PDB file of C-alpha atoms in Angstrom:
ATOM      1  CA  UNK A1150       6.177 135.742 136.486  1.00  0.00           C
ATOM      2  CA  UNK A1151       6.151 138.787 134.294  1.00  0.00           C
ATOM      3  CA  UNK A1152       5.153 142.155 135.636  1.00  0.00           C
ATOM      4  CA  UNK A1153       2.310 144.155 133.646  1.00  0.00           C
ATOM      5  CA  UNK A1154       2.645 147.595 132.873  1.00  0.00           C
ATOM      6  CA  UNK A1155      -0.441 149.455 131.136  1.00  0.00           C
ATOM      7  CA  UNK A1156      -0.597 152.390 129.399  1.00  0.00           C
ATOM      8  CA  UNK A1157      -3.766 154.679 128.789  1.00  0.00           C
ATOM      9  CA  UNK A1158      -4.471 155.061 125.262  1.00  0.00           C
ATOM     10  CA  UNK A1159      -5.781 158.551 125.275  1.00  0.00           C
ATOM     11  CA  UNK A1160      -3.910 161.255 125.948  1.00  0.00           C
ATOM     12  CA  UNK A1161      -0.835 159.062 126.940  1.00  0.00           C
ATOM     13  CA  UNK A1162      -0.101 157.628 123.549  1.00  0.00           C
ATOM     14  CA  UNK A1163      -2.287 159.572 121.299  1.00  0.00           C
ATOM     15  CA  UNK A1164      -4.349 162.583 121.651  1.00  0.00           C
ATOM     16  CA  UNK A1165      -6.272 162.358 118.294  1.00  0.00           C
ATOM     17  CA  UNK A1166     -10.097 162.068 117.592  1.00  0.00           C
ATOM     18  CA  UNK A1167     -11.431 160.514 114.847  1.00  0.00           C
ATOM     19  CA  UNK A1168     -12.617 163.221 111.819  1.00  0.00           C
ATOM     20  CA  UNK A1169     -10.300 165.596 113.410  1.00  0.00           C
ATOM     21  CA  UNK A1170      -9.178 166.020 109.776  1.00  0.00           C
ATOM     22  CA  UNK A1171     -12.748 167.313 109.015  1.00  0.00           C
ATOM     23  CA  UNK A1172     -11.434 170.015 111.153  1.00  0.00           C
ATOM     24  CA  UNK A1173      -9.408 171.774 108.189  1.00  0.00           C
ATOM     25  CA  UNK A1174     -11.430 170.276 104.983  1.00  0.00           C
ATOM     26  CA  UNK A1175     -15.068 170.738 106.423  1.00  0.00           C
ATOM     27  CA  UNK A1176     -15.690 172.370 109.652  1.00  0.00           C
ATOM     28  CA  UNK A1177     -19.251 172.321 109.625  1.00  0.00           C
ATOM     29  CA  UNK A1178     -19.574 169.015 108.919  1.00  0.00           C
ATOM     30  CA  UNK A1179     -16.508 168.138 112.058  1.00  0.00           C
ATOM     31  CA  UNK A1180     -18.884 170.347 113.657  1.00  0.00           C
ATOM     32  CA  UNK A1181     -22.240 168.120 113.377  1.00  0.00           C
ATOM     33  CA  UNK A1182     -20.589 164.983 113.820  1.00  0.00           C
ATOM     34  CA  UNK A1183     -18.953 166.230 117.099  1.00  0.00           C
ATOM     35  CA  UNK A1184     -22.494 167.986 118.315  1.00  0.00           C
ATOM     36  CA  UNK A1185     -24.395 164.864 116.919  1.00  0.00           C
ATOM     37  CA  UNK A1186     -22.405 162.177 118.347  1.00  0.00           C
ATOM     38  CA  UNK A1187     -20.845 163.486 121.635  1.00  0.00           C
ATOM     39  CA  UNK A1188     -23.096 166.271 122.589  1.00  0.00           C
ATOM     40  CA  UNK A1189     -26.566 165.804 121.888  1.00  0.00           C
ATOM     41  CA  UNK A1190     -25.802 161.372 121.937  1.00  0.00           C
ATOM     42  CA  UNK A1191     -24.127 161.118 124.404  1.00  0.00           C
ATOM     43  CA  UNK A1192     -25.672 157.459 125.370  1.00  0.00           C
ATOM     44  CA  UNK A1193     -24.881 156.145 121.915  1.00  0.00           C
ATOM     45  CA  UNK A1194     -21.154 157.097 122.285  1.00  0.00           C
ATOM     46  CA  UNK A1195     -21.084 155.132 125.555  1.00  0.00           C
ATOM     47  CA  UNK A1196     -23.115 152.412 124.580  1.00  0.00           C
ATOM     48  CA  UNK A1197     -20.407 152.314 121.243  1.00  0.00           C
ATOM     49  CA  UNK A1198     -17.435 152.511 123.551  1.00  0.00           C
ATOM     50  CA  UNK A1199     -18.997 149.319 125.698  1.00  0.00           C
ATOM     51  CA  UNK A1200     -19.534 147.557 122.687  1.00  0.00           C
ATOM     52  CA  UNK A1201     -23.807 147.439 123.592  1.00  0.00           C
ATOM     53  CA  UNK A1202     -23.863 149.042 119.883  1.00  0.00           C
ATOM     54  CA  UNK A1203     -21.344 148.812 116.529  1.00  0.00           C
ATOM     55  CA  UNK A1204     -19.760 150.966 114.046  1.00  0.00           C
ATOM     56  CA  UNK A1205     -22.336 150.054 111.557  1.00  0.00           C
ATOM     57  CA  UNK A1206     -25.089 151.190 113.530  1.00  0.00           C
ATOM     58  CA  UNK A1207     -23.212 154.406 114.142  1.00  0.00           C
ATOM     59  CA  UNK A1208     -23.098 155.114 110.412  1.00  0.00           C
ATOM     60  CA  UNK A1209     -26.585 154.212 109.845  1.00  0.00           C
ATOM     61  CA  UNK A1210     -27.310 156.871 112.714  1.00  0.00           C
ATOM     62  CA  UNK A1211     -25.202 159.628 110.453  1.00  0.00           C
ATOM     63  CA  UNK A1212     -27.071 158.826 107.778  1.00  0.00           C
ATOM     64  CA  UNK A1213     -30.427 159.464 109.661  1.00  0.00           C
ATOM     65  CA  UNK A1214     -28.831 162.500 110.472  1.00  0.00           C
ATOM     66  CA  UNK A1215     -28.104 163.319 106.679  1.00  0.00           C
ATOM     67  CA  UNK A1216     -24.391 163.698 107.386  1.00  0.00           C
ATOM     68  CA  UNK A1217     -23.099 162.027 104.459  1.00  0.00           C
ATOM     69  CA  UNK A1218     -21.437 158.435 105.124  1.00  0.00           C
ATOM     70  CA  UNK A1219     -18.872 158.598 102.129  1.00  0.00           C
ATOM     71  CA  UNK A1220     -17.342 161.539 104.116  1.00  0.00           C
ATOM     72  CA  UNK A1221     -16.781 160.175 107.257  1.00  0.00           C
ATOM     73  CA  UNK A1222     -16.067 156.981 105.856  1.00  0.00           C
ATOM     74  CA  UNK A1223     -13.236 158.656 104.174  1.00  0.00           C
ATOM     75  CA  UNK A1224     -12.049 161.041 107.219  1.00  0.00           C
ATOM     76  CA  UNK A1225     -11.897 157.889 109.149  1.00  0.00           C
ATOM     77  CA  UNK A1226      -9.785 156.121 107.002  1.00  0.00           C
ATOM     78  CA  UNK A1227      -7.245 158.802 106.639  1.00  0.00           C
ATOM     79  CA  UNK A1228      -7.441 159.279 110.554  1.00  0.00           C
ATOM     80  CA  UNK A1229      -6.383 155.892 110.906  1.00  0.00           C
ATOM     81  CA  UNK A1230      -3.114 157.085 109.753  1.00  0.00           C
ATOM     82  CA  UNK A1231      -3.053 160.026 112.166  1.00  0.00           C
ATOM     83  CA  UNK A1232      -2.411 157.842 115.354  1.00  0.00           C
ATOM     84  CA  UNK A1233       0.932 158.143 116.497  1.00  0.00           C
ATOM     85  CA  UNK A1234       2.214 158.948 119.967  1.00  0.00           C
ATOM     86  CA  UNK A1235       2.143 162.058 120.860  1.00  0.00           C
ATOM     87  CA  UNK A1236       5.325 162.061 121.928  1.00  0.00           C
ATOM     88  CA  UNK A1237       8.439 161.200 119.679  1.00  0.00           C
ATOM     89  CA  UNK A1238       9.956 159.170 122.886  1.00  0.00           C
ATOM     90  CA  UNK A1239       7.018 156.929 123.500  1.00  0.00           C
ATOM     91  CA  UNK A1240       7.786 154.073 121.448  1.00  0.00           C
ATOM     92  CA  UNK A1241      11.538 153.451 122.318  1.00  0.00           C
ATOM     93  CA  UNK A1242      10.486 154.338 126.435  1.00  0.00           C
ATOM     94  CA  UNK A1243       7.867 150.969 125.651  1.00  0.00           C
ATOM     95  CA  UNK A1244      10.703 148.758 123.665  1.00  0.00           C
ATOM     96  CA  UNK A1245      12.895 149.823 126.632  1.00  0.00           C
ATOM     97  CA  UNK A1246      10.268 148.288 129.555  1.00  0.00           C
ATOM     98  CA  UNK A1247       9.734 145.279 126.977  1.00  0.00           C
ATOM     99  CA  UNK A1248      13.181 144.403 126.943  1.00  0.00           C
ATOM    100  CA  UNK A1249      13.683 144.618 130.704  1.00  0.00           C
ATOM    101  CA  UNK A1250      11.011 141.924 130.696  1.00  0.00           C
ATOM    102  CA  UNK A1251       7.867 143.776 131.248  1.00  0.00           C
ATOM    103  CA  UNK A1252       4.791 142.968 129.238  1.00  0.00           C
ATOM    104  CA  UNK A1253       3.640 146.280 127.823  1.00  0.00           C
ATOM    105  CA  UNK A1254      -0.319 146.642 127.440  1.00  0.00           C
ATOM    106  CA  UNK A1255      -2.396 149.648 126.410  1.00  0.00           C
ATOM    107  CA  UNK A1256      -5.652 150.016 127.632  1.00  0.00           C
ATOM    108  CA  UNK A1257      -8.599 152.209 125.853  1.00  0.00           C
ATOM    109  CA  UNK A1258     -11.865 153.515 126.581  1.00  0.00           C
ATOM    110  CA  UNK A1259     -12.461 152.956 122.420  1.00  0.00           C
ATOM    111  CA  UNK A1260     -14.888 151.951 119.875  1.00  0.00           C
ATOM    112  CA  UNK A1261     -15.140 148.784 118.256  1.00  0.00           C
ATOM    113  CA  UNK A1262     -12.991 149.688 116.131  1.00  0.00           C
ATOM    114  CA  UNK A1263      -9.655 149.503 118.152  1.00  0.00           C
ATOM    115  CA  UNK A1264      -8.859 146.047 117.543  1.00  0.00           C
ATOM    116  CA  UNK A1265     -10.118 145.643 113.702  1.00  0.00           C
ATOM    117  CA  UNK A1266      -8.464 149.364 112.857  1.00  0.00           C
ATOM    118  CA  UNK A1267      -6.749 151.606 115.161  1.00  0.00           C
ATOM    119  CA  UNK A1268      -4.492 148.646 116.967  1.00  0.00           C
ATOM    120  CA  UNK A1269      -3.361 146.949 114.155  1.00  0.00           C
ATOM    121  CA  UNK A1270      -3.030 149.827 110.902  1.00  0.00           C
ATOM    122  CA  UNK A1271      -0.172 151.592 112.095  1.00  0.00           C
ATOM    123  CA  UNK A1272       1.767 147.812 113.568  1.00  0.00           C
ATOM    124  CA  UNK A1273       1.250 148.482 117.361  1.00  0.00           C
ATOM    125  CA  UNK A1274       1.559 145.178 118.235  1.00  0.00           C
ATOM    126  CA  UNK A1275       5.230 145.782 117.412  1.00  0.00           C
ATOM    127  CA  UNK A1276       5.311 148.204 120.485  1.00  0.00           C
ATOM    128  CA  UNK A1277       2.594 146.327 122.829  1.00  0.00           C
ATOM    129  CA  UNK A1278       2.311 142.771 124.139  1.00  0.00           C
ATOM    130  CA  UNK A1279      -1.559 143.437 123.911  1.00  0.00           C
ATOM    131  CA  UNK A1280      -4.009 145.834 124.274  1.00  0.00           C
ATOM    132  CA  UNK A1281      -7.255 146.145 126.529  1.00  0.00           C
ATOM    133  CA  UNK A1282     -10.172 147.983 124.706  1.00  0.00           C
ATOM    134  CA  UNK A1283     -13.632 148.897 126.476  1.00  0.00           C
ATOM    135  CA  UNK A1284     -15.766 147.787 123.428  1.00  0.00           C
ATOM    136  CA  UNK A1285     -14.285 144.339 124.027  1.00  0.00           C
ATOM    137  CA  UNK A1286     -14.805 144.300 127.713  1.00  0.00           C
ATOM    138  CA  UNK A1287     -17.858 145.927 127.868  1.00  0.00           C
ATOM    139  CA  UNK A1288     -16.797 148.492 130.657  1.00  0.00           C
ATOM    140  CA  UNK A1289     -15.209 151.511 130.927  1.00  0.00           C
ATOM    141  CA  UNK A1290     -12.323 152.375 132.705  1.00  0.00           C
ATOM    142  CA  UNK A1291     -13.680 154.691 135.574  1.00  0.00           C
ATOM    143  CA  UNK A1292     -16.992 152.306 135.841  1.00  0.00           C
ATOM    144  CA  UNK A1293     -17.590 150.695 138.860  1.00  0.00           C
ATOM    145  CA  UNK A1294     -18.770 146.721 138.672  1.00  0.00           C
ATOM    146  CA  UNK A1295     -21.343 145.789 140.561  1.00  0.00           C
ATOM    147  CA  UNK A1296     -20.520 143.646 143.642  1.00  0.00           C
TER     148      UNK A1296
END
């Protein structure tokens, strides 16, 4: 039997939001999406990371919002490319633990789009044997099932 090892996602392997890169070519607008979404929705955010609620809804909610779709659909594209590990080391310490015969997982509180975008654009399941995302599961990491 293979042993499991998993990995958080955020902070572990990668530290970057989506729109961050609003940050330097709109501010105001990385502004309103961050007040909009995570602030003043929080239930929505929640709801998208348990996968009660999709991406498309979410950009139908920025457009009720009037923050313009064609941005964010664009900031999120090019943030795709922006998830790397943190740290240079990451990826060889994983191929190292694969090798020894380990089965390498990471595990995300994320959106539904893990699996269709973030997982698969930059090859990760070259590093991983799999991953574990919330919006699949329908549960968060620190939520406690029901007995």
């Amino acid at each position: 039997m293979r042993r499991v090892i998993l990995i958080n996602w955020y902070k572990t392997w990668c530290s970057h939001f989506l729109w961050d890169s609003l940050k330097e070519t709109d501010s105001a607008l990385f502004h309103q999406i961050r007040t909009v979404l995570f602030e003043q929705n929080p239930e929505l955010t929640l709801d998208w990371m348990r996968g009660y609620t999709r991406f498309c809804n979410v950009w139908h909610f920025f457009e009720d919002k009037f923050i313009p779709k064609n941005v964010v659909q664009t900031a999120f594209m090019q943030d795709l490319s922006a998830h790397r590990p943190d740290l240079p080391e990451f990826i060889p310490a994983v191929q190292r633990l694969r090798e020894k015969g380990y089965r390498v997982i990471v595990v995300a509180d994320y959106f539904d789009v893990f699996g269709g975008y973030i997982y698969p654009y930059p090859h990760l399941e070259m590093v991983f044997d799999g991953y574990l995302s919330s919006s699949e599961s329908g549960c968060l990491k620190d939520d406690t099932l029901p007995d």
